PDB file of C-alpha atoms in Angstrom:
ATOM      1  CA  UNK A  83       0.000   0.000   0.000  1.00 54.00           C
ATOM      2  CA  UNK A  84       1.376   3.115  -1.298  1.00 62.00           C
ATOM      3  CA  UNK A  85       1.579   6.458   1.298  1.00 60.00           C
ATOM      4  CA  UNK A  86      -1.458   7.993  -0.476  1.00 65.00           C
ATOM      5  CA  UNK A  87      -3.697   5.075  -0.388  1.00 61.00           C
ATOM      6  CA  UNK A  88      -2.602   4.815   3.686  1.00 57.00           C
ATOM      7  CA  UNK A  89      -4.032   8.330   3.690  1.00 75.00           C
ATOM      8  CA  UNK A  90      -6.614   8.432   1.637  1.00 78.00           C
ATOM      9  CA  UNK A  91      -7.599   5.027   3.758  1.00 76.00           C
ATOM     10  CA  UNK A  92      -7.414   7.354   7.396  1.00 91.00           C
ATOM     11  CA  UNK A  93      -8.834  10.239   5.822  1.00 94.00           C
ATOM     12  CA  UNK A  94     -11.865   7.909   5.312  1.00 92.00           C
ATOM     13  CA  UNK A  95     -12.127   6.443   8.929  1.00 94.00           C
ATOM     14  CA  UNK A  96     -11.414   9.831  10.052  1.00 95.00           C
ATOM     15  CA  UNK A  97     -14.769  11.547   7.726  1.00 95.00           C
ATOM     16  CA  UNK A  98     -16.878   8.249   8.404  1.00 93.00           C
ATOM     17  CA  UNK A  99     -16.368   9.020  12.180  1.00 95.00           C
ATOM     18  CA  UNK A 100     -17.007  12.489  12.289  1.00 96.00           C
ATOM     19  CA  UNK A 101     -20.319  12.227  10.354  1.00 94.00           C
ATOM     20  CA  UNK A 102     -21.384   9.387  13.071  1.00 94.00           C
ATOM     21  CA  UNK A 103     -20.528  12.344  15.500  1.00 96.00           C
ATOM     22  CA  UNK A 104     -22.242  14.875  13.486  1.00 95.00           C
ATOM     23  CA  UNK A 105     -25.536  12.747  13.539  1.00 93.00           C
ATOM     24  CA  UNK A 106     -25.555  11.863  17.151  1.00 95.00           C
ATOM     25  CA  UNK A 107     -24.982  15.598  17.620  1.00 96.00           C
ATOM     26  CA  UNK A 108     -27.982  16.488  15.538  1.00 93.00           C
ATOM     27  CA  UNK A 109     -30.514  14.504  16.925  1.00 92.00           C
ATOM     28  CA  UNK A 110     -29.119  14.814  20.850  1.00 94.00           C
ATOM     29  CA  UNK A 111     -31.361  15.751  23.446  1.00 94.00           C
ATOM     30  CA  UNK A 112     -28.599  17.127  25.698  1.00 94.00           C
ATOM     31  CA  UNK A 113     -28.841  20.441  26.387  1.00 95.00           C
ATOM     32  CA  UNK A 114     -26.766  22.618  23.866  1.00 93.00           C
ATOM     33  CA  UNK A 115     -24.914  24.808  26.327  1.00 93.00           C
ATOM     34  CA  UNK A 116     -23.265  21.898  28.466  1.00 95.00           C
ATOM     35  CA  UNK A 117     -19.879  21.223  28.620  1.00 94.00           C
ATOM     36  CA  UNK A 118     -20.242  17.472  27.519  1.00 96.00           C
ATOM     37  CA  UNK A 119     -22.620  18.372  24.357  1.00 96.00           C
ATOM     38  CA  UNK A 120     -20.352  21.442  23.834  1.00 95.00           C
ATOM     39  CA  UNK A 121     -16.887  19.101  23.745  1.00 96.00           C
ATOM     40  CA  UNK A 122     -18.743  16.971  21.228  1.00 97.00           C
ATOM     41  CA  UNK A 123     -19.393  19.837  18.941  1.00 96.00           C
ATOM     42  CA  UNK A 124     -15.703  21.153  19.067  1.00 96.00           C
ATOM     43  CA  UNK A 125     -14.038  17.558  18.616  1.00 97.00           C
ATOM     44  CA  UNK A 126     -16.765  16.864  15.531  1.00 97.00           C
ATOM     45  CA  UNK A 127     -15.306  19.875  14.028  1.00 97.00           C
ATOM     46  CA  UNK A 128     -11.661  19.269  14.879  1.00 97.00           C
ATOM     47  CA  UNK A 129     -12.278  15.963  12.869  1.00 97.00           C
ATOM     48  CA  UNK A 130     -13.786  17.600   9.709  1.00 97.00           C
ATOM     49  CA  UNK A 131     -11.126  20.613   9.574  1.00 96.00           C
ATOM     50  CA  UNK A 132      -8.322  17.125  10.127  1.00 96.00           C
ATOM     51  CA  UNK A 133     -10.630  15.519   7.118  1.00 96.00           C
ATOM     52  CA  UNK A 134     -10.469  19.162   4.932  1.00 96.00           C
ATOM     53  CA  UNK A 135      -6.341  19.648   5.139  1.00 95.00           C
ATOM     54  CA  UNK A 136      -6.221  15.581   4.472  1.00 94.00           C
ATOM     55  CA  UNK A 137      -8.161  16.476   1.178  1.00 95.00           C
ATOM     56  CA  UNK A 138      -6.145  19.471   0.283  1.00 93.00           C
ATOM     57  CA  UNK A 139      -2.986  18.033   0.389  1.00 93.00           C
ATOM     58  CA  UNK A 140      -4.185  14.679  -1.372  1.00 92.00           C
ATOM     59  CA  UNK A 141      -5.306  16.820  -4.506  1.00 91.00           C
ATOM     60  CA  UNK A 142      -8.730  14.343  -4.008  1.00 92.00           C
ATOM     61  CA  UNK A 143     -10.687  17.291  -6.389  1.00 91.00           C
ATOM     62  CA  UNK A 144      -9.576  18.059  -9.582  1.00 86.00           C
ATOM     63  CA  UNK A 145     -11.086  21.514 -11.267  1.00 81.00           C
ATOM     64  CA  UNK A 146     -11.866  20.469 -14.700  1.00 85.00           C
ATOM     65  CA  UNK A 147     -14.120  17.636 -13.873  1.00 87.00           C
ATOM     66  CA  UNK A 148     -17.956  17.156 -12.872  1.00 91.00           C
ATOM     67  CA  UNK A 149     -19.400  14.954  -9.921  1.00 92.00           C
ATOM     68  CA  UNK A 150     -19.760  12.697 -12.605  1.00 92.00           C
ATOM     69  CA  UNK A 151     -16.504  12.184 -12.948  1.00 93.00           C
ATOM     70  CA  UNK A 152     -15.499  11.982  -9.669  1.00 92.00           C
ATOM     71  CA  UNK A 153     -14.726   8.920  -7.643  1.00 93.00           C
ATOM     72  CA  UNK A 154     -17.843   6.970  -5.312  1.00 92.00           C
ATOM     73  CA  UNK A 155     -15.361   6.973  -2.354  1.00 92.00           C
ATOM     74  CA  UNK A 156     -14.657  10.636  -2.827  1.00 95.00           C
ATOM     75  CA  UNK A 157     -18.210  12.242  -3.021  1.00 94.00           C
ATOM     76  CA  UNK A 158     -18.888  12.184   0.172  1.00 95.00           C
ATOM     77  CA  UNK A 159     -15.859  14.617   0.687  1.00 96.00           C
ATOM     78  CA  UNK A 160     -18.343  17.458  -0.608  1.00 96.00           C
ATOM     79  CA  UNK A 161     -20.138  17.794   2.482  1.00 94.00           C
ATOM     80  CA  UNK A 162     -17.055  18.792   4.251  1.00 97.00           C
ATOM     81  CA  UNK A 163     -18.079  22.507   4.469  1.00 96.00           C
ATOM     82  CA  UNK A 164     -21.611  22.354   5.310  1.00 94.00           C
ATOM     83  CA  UNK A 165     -21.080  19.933   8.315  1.00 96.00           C
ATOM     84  CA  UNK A 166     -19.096  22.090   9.224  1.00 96.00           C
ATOM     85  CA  UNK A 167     -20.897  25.166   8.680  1.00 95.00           C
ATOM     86  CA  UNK A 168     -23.822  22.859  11.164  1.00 95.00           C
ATOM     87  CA  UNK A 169     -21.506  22.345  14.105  1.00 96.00           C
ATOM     88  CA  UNK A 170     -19.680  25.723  14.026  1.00 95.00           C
ATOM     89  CA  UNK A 171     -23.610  27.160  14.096  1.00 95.00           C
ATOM     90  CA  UNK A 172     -24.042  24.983  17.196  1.00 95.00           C
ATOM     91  CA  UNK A 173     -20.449  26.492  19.045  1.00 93.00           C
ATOM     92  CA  UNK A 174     -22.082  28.555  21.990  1.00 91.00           C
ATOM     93  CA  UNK A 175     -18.741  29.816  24.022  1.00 81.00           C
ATOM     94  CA  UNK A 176     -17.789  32.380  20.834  1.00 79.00           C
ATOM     95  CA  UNK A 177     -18.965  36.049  19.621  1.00 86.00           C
ATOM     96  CA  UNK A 178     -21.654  35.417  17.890  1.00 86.00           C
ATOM     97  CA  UNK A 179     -20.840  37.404  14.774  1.00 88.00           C
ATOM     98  CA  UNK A 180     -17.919  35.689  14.046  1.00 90.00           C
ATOM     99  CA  UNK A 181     -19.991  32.345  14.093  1.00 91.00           C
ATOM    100  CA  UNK A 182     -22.693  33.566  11.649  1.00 91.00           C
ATOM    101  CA  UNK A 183     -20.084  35.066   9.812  1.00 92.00           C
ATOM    102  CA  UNK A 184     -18.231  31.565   9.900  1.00 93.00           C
ATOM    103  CA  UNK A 185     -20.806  29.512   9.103  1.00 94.00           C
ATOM    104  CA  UNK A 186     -21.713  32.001   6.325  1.00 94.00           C
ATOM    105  CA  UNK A 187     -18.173  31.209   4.955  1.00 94.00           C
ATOM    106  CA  UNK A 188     -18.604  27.634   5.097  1.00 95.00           C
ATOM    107  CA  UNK A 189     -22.244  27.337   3.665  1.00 95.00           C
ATOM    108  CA  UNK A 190     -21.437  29.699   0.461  1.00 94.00           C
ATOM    109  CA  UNK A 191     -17.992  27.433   0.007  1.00 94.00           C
ATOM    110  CA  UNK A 192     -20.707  24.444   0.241  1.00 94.00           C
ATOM    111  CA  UNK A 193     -22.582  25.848  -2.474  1.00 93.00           C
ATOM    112  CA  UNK A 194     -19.833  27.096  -4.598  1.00 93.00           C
ATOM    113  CA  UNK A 195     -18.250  23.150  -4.799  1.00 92.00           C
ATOM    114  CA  UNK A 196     -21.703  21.974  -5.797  1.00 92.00           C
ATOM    115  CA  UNK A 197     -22.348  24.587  -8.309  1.00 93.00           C
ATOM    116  CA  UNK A 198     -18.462  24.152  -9.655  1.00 92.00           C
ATOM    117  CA  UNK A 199     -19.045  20.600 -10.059  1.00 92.00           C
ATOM    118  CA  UNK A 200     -22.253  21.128 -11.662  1.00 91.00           C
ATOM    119  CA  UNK A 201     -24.759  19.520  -8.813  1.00 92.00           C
ATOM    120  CA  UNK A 202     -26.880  22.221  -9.447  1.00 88.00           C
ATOM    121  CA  UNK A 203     -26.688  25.738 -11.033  1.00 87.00           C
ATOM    122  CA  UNK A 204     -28.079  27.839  -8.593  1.00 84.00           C
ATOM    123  CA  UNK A 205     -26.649  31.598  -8.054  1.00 88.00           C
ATOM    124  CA  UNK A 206     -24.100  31.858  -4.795  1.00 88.00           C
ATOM    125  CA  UNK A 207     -25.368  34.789  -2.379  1.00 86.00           C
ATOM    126  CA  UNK A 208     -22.602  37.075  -1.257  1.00 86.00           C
ATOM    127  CA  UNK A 209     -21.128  36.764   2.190  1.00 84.00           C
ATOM    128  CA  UNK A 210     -23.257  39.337   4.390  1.00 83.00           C
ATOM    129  CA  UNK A 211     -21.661  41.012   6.656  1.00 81.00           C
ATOM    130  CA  UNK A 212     -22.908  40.663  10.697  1.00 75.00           C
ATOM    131  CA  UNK A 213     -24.302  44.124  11.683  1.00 63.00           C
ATOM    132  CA  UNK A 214     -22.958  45.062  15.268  1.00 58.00           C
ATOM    133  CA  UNK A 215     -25.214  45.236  17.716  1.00 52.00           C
ATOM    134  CA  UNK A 216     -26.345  49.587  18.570  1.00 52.00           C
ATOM    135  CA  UNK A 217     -24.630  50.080  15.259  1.00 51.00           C
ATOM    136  CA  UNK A 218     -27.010  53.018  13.741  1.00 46.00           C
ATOM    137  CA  UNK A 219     -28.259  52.317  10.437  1.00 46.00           C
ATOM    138  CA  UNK A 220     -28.665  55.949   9.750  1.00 48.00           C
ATOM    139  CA  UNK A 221     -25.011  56.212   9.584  1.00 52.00           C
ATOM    140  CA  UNK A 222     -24.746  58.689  12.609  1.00 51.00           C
ATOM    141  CA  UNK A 223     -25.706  61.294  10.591  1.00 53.00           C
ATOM    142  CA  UNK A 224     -29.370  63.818  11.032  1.00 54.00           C
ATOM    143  CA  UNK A 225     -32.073  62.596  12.830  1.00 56.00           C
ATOM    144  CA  UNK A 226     -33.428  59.248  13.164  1.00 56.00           C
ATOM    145  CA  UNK A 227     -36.430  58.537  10.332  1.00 53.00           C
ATOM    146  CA  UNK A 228     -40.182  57.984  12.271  1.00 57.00           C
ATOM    147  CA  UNK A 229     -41.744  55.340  10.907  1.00 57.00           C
ATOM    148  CA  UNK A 230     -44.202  55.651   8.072  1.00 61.00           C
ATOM    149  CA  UNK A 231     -47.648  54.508   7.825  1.00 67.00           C
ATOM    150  CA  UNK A 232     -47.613  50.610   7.894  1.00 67.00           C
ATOM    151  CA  UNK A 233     -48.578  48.886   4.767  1.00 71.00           C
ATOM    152  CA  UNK A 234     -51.304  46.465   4.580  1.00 73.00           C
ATOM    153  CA  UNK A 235     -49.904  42.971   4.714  1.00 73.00           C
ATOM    154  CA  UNK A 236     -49.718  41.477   0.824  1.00 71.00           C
ATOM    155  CA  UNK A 237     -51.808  38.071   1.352  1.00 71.00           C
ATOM    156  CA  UNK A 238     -50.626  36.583  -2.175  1.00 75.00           C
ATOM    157  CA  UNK A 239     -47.072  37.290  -1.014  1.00 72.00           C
ATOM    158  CA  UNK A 240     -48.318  35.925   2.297  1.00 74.00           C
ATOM    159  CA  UNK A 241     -49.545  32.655   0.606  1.00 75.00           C
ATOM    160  CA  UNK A 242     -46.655  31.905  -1.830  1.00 74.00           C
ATOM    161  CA  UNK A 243     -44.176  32.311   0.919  1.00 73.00           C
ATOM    162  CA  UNK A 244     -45.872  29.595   2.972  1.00 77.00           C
ATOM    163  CA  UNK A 245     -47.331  27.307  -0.177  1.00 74.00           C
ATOM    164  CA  UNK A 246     -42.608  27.622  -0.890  1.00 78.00           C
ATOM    165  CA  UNK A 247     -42.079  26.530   2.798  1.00 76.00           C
ATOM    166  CA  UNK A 248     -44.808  23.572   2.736  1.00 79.00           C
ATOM    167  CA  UNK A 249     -43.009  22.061  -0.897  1.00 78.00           C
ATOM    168  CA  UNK A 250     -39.608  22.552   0.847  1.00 74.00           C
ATOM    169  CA  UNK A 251     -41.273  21.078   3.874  1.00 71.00           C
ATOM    170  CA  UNK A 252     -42.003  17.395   2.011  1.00 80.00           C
ATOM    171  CA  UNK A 253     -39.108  17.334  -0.246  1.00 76.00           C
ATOM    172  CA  UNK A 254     -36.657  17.480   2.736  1.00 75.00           C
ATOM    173  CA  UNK A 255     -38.891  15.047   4.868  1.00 75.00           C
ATOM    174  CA  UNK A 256     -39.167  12.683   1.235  1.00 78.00           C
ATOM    175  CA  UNK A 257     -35.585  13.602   0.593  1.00 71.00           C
ATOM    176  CA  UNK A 258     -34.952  12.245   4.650  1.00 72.00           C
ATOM    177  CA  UNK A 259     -36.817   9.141   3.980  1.00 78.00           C
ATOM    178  CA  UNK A 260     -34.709   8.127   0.804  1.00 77.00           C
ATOM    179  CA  UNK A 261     -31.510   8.826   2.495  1.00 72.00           C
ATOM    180  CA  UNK A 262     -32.728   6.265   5.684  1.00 76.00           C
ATOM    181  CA  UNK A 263     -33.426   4.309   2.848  1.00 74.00           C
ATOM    182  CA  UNK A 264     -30.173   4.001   1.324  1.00 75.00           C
ATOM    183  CA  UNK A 265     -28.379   3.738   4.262  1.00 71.00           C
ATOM    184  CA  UNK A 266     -30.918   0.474   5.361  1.00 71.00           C
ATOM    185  CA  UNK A 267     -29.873  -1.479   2.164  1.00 72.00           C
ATOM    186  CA  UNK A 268     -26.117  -0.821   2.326  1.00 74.00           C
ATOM    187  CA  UNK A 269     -24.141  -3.655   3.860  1.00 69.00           C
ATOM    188  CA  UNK A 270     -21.184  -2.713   5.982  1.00 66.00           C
ATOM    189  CA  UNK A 271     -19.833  -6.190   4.633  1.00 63.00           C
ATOM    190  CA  UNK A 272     -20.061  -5.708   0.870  1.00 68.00           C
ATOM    191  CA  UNK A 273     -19.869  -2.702  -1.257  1.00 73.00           C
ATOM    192  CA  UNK A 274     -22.349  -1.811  -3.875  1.00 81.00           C
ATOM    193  CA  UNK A 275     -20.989   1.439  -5.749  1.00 86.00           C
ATOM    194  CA  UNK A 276     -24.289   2.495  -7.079  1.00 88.00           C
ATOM    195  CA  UNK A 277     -26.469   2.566  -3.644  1.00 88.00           C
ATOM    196  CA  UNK A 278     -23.296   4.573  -1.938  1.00 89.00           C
ATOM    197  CA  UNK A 279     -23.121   6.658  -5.089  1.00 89.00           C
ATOM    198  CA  UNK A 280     -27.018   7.085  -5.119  1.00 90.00           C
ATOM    199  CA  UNK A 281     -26.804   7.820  -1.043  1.00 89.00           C
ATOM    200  CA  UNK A 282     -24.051  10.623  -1.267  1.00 90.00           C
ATOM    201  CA  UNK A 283     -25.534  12.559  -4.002  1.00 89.00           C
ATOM    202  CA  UNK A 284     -28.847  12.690  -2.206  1.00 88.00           C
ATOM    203  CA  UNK A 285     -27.044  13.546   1.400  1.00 87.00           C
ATOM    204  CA  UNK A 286     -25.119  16.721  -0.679  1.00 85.00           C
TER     205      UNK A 286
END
């Protein structure tokens, strides 16, 4: 076994074990501000920064290829950033601008990789900076604006809005099932490329 295949080998045990972490995190009843739930969420993302250098340095992503091109074993290396964006948004000891503006950073990388590698072509929103708390938004400058007269609420607005949040609704919860799915019919013993291929794409 050659150097990179011993790596690429740990970086593997190393991802497979922090996304056991990350799902025992995410479905935890502990309470979020304990030490024990806290040390869980900063070891989780100790793993998956390890897991992102590992990937670096083994070139594992080339930039002139598609997701169809790249290797089953190596999908799953996708979801680096937005696990990570998930446990950094979790973090409660830090300011917490710097962990929306973290997990900002992570979530638009997240999106960028997918849209690169032609998952999907949606458009990337821009990083958005964390307004500081008292900070006027008149600039400091004249008198604050009163408040105009307040506009009657838009009820079509009103109802596309939540018609938009009851589709996303069931395609995460049918999206959820599928993925429970997939992970039921894999056997830890054998390896069938299409089901893991067919269960990464849907978990990214």
């Amino acid at each position: 076994m050659t150097d990179n295949e011993h790596s690429e080998e740990s970086l593997s045990a190393v991802f497979d074990k922090a996304l056991a972490l990350h799902d025992e995190i995410d479905v935890s009843t502990e309470d979020s501000m304990s030490p024990e739930f806290q040390h869980k969420v900063k070891k989780c993302i100790m793993m998956l920064e390890d897991c992102t250098k590992l990937v670096s340095l083994l070139n594992i992503f080339s930039n002139n290829e598609n997701y169809k091109e790249v290797a089953t074993e190596h999908l799953k290396y996708f979801m680096l950033p937005v696990l990570l964006g998930d446990m950094n948004s979790r973090l409660t000891g830090a300011e917490r601008p710097d962990v929306v503006e973290t997990c900002q950073i992570y979530y638009i990388d997240f999106l960028q990789r997918v849209k690169d590698y032609e998952f999907t072509d949606l458009k990337i929103p821009e990083l958005k900076p964390v307004k500081v708390e008292g900070e006027s938004s008149s600039n400091g400058s004249g008198p604050p604006q009163q408040p105009g007269r307040p506009k009657p609420p838009d009820l079509a607005q009103m109802n596309r809005e939540r018609d938009a949040k009851m589709a996303r609704f069931r395609e995460r919860k049918e999206l959820e099932g599928e993925i429970k799915n997939l992970k039921s019919l894999i056997n830890p013993g054998t390896r069938d490329e299409d089901l893991e291929r067919k269960l990464y794409i849907s978990m990214i």
